[in-house]
Amino acid sequence: MPGPRILVLDHTAQEGGAELALLRLAEALGADADLRVLLFADGPLRDRLTDAGVRTAVLPLDPAVATASRDGVLAGAARSAISAIGFIPRLVRAIRGAKPELVVAHSLKSAVFAAIAAPLAGRRWAWHLHDRLAPDYLPAVLVTAMRAIAAVGPRIVVANSAATRATLPARARRRAVIAYPGLPPEAFVPAAREGTAATPTVGIIGRISATKGQREFLEAAALLAARRDGLRFAVVGAALFGEEQGEPEMRQLADRLGIGDRVEFTGWVSDVPRRLRALDVVVHASPVPEPFGQVIVEAMAAGVPVVATAAGGVPEILDPGDPTPPARWRATPTGVLTTPGDAGALADALEAVLDDPAAAAARATAARADAAERFTIERTADVVRSAWGSARAGARAARVR
């Protein structure tokens, strides 16, 4: 017997962190839910969801809205509003046609549309929140709008970390749960590391963006390169979501810093675990507090030492028992935390890790065991099933009343 029918909305079909989390969740839920996904743009995520057996459709939204960066949407607010007016009736019809028991918004943009279209279609909705609703992470006007939606719209909010939940208004926090984005079982299968002590490589993995820390990583790399010969660096990932100018800017920065010949820019990669295992240290260098830090957990599962900025959801991953921020950097039982935006501190932390490979390996071993306990997709799915069940039960109760 099929499980409850859930319709998930996402504005993009690019493979960002939140979208990969959706794919993993869909695979883990299996027959526990009759999961349908409605995307507002076509792209590789549609194919991957379809290959996973998830019924997926595309309801095209104006590309200028669907692919615009957060600042870009605000800059083109008039056009965005006109496009939204025409899109909402089509979305209402699509929701009614799918006959879901619950609508789930999986991104900021889809939440805006779900807040209007789901009630018009006679359906309650939930919000899977992957962004901190804070002015240090999003434009202030957008923060105000999204907090208002969170306060009055979704039946339940599923936040990807305690740091994300803390940015919700009080009314929304009371009906919010935390579901850390988990990894599938194969992420924890032991595999040979590909890094070599002879030519160690330090890398950063993720979408190229001002909020992801590639600039700070390259600045730290330049400091480190001046101290150590034979060290290589890798920037793994591509620019997405309207920020395509980011990659050429980072290449130019590497050249200006004099390390262009020591930095590999890989572009988008499909096999992240393999790239992880080719690194000797994985860096998370976001200068602003990140909601979670999925690549950190992936590195932990792969047994690769991690150096990460101590802000947002990152301390929940690497040192949940000690909220004290580092003076510049400090080692934890499972990794190393550094001060956000401080390239000098990041360089010093990386040098300490490279100078003591035995201690780094011990932390990586402990991190792998910790990730296998705390960050599995099975645990994520358990929380999500319960959250969706509560939202559906509340919807049924409301109809009875």
XYZ file of C-alpha atoms in Angstrom:
401
model
C 0.000 0.000 0.000
C 1.515 3.352 -1.009
C 2.315 5.864 1.674
C 0.821 9.361 1.953
C 1.033 11.472 -1.186
C 3.459 14.357 -0.716
C 4.088 17.037 -3.335
C 7.501 18.709 -3.034
C 8.070 22.063 -4.730
C 11.513 23.345 -5.703
C 12.280 26.346 -7.887
C 15.487 24.896 -9.353
C 16.688 21.707 -11.013
C 20.354 22.520 -10.456
C 22.214 20.190 -8.100
C 22.856 22.456 -5.134
C 23.254 21.190 -1.583
C 19.551 21.410 -0.734
C 18.599 19.635 -3.943
C 21.049 16.786 -3.299
C 19.559 16.517 0.186
C 16.115 16.166 -1.425
C 17.359 13.411 -3.729
C 18.851 11.464 -0.837
C 15.698 11.891 1.221
C 13.502 10.690 -1.645
C 15.643 7.587 -2.069
C 15.547 6.865 1.671
C 11.776 7.268 2.004
C 11.063 4.805 -0.795
C 7.578 3.322 -0.443
C 6.981 5.123 2.871
C 5.612 8.060 0.881
C 4.007 8.541 -2.507
C 6.463 11.316 -3.249
C 5.939 13.646 -6.200
C 8.276 16.530 -7.092
C 7.275 19.626 -9.035
C 10.196 21.716 -10.275
C 9.913 25.263 -11.590
C 12.762 24.725 -14.080
C 14.262 21.808 -15.966
C 17.753 20.502 -15.340
C 19.873 17.595 -14.104
C 17.962 17.169 -10.842
C 14.887 16.114 -12.790
C 16.782 13.245 -14.425
C 18.300 12.097 -11.153
C 14.942 12.114 -9.372
C 13.336 10.227 -12.244
C 16.145 7.660 -12.211
C 15.480 7.219 -8.482
C 11.850 6.368 -9.236
C 10.381 9.683 -8.100
C 7.556 11.063 -10.221
C 8.864 14.449 -11.297
C 7.315 17.164 -13.428
C 8.296 20.675 -14.477
C 6.035 23.722 -14.279
C 8.180 26.438 -15.898
C 8.638 29.698 -14.060
C 10.075 32.773 -15.772
C 13.830 31.996 -15.894
C 14.604 35.553 -14.842
C 12.889 34.721 -11.536
C 13.754 31.027 -11.196
C 17.495 31.443 -11.805
C 18.052 34.926 -10.358
C 20.260 35.327 -7.302
C 18.629 36.550 -4.110
C 19.830 40.095 -4.728
C 18.776 39.797 -8.371
C 15.194 38.965 -7.492
C 14.943 42.072 -5.344
C 16.523 44.204 -8.064
C 13.888 42.978 -10.527
C 11.003 43.017 -8.070
C 8.499 44.469 -10.528
C 9.124 41.813 -13.147
C 9.155 39.142 -10.433
C 5.733 40.261 -9.219
C 4.269 40.224 -12.737
C 5.655 36.735 -13.384
C 4.327 35.491 -10.043
C 0.817 36.696 -10.783
C 0.719 34.600 -13.927
C 2.454 31.598 -12.355
C 0.273 31.179 -9.251
C -2.941 30.060 -11.029
C -0.966 27.423 -12.935
C 0.615 26.228 -9.703
C -2.775 26.038 -7.988
C -4.075 23.832 -10.808
C -0.973 21.620 -10.610
C -1.385 21.169 -6.852
C -5.057 20.291 -7.189
C -4.267 17.856 -9.994
C -1.636 16.075 -7.900
C -4.113 15.605 -4.999
C -1.421 15.654 -2.304
C -2.082 15.245 1.394
C 0.666 17.773 2.022
C 2.622 20.296 -0.052
C 6.290 20.745 0.894
C 8.300 23.804 -0.144
C 11.987 22.969 -0.442
C 13.494 26.393 -1.143
C 12.949 30.068 -0.382
C 11.358 30.830 -3.739
C 9.103 27.796 -3.679
C 8.009 28.767 -0.155
C 6.813 32.149 -1.412
C 4.643 30.453 -4.014
C 3.505 27.671 -1.681
C 2.337 30.236 0.872
C -0.157 31.532 -1.690
C -0.913 28.578 -3.954
C -1.274 25.780 -1.390
C -4.112 27.475 0.564
C -5.827 28.436 -2.706
C -5.659 24.761 -3.696
C -7.128 23.748 -0.329
C -3.908 22.162 0.959
C -1.730 22.737 4.004
C 1.978 23.023 3.439
C 5.284 22.439 5.193
C 8.605 24.150 4.660
C 12.007 22.477 4.533
C 14.241 25.409 5.414
C 17.856 25.267 4.207
C 18.710 28.959 4.679
C 19.291 31.050 7.774
C 16.726 33.857 7.801
C 19.235 36.421 9.006
C 20.545 39.695 7.510
C 24.128 38.418 7.644
C 23.099 35.699 5.185
C 20.241 37.171 3.133
C 19.190 40.687 2.079
C 17.339 42.379 4.950
C 14.133 42.913 2.947
C 14.081 39.240 1.999
C 14.643 38.231 5.626
C 11.633 40.246 6.739
C 9.420 38.723 4.045
C 10.517 35.132 4.684
C 10.121 35.451 8.442
C 6.592 36.713 7.929
C 5.816 33.722 5.725
C 7.339 31.350 8.296
C 5.246 32.855 11.079
C 1.854 32.442 9.424
C 2.191 29.999 6.547
C 3.571 26.477 6.976
C 2.027 23.889 9.239
C 5.521 22.812 10.260
C 9.076 23.909 9.467
C 11.848 21.340 9.054
C 15.134 23.193 9.638
C 18.501 21.789 8.612
C 20.226 22.858 11.846
C 19.642 24.506 15.209
C 21.385 27.583 13.783
C 18.782 27.766 11.030
C 15.876 27.218 13.422
C 17.179 30.006 15.677
C 16.627 32.559 12.879
C 12.897 31.805 12.675
C 10.403 34.084 14.420
C 9.222 32.737 17.795
C 5.858 31.589 16.465
C 7.523 29.477 13.777
C 10.204 28.117 16.126
C 7.500 26.547 18.259
C 6.465 24.348 15.339
C 9.905 23.695 13.902
C 11.974 20.512 14.055
C 15.587 19.856 13.118
C 16.478 17.266 10.495
C 20.175 17.299 9.669
C 20.779 16.439 5.999
C 21.976 12.850 6.174
C 24.196 10.697 3.976
C 23.318 7.340 2.383
C 24.942 4.116 3.587
C 27.426 3.996 0.715
C 28.987 7.266 1.915
C 30.315 5.391 4.954
C 31.753 2.389 3.091
C 35.544 2.333 3.634
C 37.501 3.229 0.510
C 41.121 3.882 -0.252
C 42.270 7.474 0.144
C 43.804 8.947 -3.005
C 45.756 11.780 -1.416
C 49.542 11.430 -1.122
C 51.982 12.753 1.438
C 54.489 13.558 -1.320
C 52.219 16.131 -2.973
C 49.557 17.035 -0.403
C 46.448 18.775 -1.738
C 44.169 21.062 0.252
C 40.762 21.699 -1.260
C 37.466 23.482 -0.888
C 34.311 21.892 -2.287
C 31.013 23.556 -3.112
C 29.190 26.094 -5.190
C 31.424 29.078 -6.019
C 29.869 32.045 -4.285
C 30.856 34.972 -2.078
C 29.164 33.199 0.849
C 31.051 29.923 0.378
C 34.554 31.191 1.097
C 36.569 30.531 -2.052
C 38.127 33.993 -1.746
C 39.221 33.391 1.846
C 40.481 29.942 0.888
C 42.682 31.332 -1.888
C 44.040 34.078 0.385
C 44.950 31.453 2.984
C 46.415 29.253 0.238
C 48.719 32.067 -0.830
C 49.991 32.478 2.742
C 50.488 28.742 3.076
C 52.178 28.402 -0.305
C 54.808 30.925 0.768
C 55.695 28.661 3.731
C 55.587 25.215 2.116
C 56.876 23.886 -1.186
C 55.060 21.176 -3.106
C 51.634 21.965 -1.711
C 48.716 21.938 -4.145
C 45.220 23.433 -3.867
C 41.869 22.593 -5.450
C 38.669 24.575 -5.878
C 36.032 21.943 -6.565
C 32.654 23.131 -7.830
C 31.019 25.634 -10.131
C 29.028 28.831 -9.839
C 25.236 28.415 -9.920
C 22.026 30.373 -9.361
C 22.943 33.504 -11.283
C 26.458 33.873 -9.853
C 28.375 32.611 -12.892
C 30.837 35.507 -12.726
C 32.262 34.044 -9.519
C 34.509 31.428 -11.111
C 36.483 33.739 -13.454
C 36.885 36.175 -10.574
C 38.408 33.429 -8.411
C 40.757 32.363 -11.214
C 41.919 35.956 -11.573
C 42.410 36.215 -7.815
C 44.590 33.091 -7.788
C 46.762 34.621 -10.514
C 47.054 37.934 -8.640
C 48.079 36.067 -5.480
C 50.798 34.265 -7.433
C 49.389 30.762 -6.948
C 47.566 30.301 -10.246
C 49.901 27.451 -11.217
C 49.251 25.633 -7.925
C 45.438 25.813 -7.898
C 43.189 23.428 -9.816
C 39.692 24.653 -10.688
C 37.699 21.507 -11.411
C 34.318 22.983 -12.303
C 31.226 20.973 -11.454
C 31.901 17.351 -10.509
C 29.440 14.462 -10.266
C 31.508 12.201 -8.004
C 32.094 14.290 -4.889
C 33.213 11.361 -2.680
C 36.018 10.540 -5.107
C 37.189 14.151 -5.151
C 37.087 14.194 -1.355
C 39.324 11.150 -1.117
C 41.843 12.818 -3.425
C 42.347 15.593 -0.855
C 44.536 15.594 2.237
C 42.485 18.301 3.956
C 38.989 19.607 3.185
C 38.331 23.269 3.947
C 35.031 24.950 4.719
C 35.803 28.684 4.628
C 32.448 30.496 4.538
C 32.911 34.068 5.837
C 29.241 34.258 6.876
C 27.440 31.805 9.163
C 26.344 28.859 7.021
C 23.042 27.105 7.778
C 24.696 23.686 7.975
C 27.770 22.567 6.004
C 26.934 19.376 4.157
C 30.396 18.989 2.630
C 31.852 18.820 6.140
C 29.757 15.744 6.906
C 30.725 14.223 3.550
C 34.390 14.713 4.367
C 33.890 13.196 7.832
C 32.240 10.128 6.286
C 35.131 9.815 3.813
C 37.707 9.985 6.605
C 39.323 13.199 5.364
C 40.546 15.809 7.912
C 38.400 18.950 8.034
C 39.171 22.593 8.803
C 36.027 24.746 8.979
C 34.851 28.190 10.036
C 33.149 28.266 13.432
C 29.822 29.907 12.654
C 26.230 28.994 11.864
C 25.553 25.269 11.896
C 29.208 24.213 11.604
C 29.949 23.955 15.356
C 26.921 21.649 15.659
C 28.788 19.275 13.362
C 32.376 19.475 14.593
C 31.966 20.377 18.267
C 28.348 20.207 19.494
C 29.429 20.129 23.144
C 31.422 23.375 23.138
C 29.849 26.577 21.746
C 32.928 28.673 22.598
C 34.239 30.394 19.467
C 37.975 30.001 18.831
C 40.296 32.943 19.437
C 41.738 32.212 15.976
C 41.563 28.453 15.574
C 41.277 25.391 17.766
C 41.196 21.628 17.343
C 38.101 19.673 18.361
C 37.754 15.895 18.745
C 36.595 15.631 15.127
C 38.121 18.562 13.253
C 39.518 22.082 13.452
C 37.472 25.282 13.792
C 38.703 28.712 12.668
C 37.489 32.291 12.877
C 35.285 33.213 9.863
C 36.815 35.632 7.382
C 40.353 35.363 8.822
C 42.630 34.034 6.079
C 45.645 34.191 8.394
C 43.971 32.024 11.020
C 42.874 29.573 8.315
C 46.438 29.335 6.980
C 47.814 28.731 10.487
C 45.218 26.026 11.169
C 45.979 24.277 7.896
C 49.711 24.385 8.579
C 49.163 22.814 12.012
C 47.077 20.021 10.463
C 49.691 19.314 7.794
C 52.510 19.404 10.372
C 50.865 16.737 12.557
C 49.346 14.099 10.274
C 48.959 11.587 13.121
C 46.700 13.932 15.102
C 44.793 14.827 11.933
C 44.240 11.142 11.162
C 42.995 10.485 14.705
C 40.473 13.314 14.426
C 39.362 12.042 11.015
C 38.795 8.550 12.419
C 36.718 9.943 15.281
C 34.829 12.174 12.839
C 33.919 9.239 10.632
C 32.473 7.317 13.579
C 30.574 10.407 14.762
C 29.090 11.036 11.312
C 27.973 7.413 11.038
C 26.107 7.876 14.317
C 24.585 11.329 13.844
C 24.310 12.083 10.126
C 22.696 9.136 8.356
C 19.877 9.557 5.877
C 17.862 7.046 7.901
C 17.825 9.439 10.867
C 16.859 12.302 8.553
C 14.011 10.271 7.070
C 12.698 9.339 10.519
C 12.428 12.994 11.535
C 10.836 13.973 8.230
C 8.232 11.170 8.363
C 7.197 12.312 11.832
C 7.089 15.984 10.799
C 4.999 15.286 7.712
C 2.682 13.096 9.761
C 2.138 15.895 12.278
C 1.437 18.389 9.509
C -1.046 16.057 7.817
C -2.787 15.246 11.089
C -3.121 18.942 11.821
C -4.599 19.526 8.392
C -7.179 16.787 8.910
C -8.076 18.171 12.336
C -8.546 21.640 10.882
C -10.926 20.307 8.217
C -12.972 18.477 10.871
C -13.290 21.599 12.984
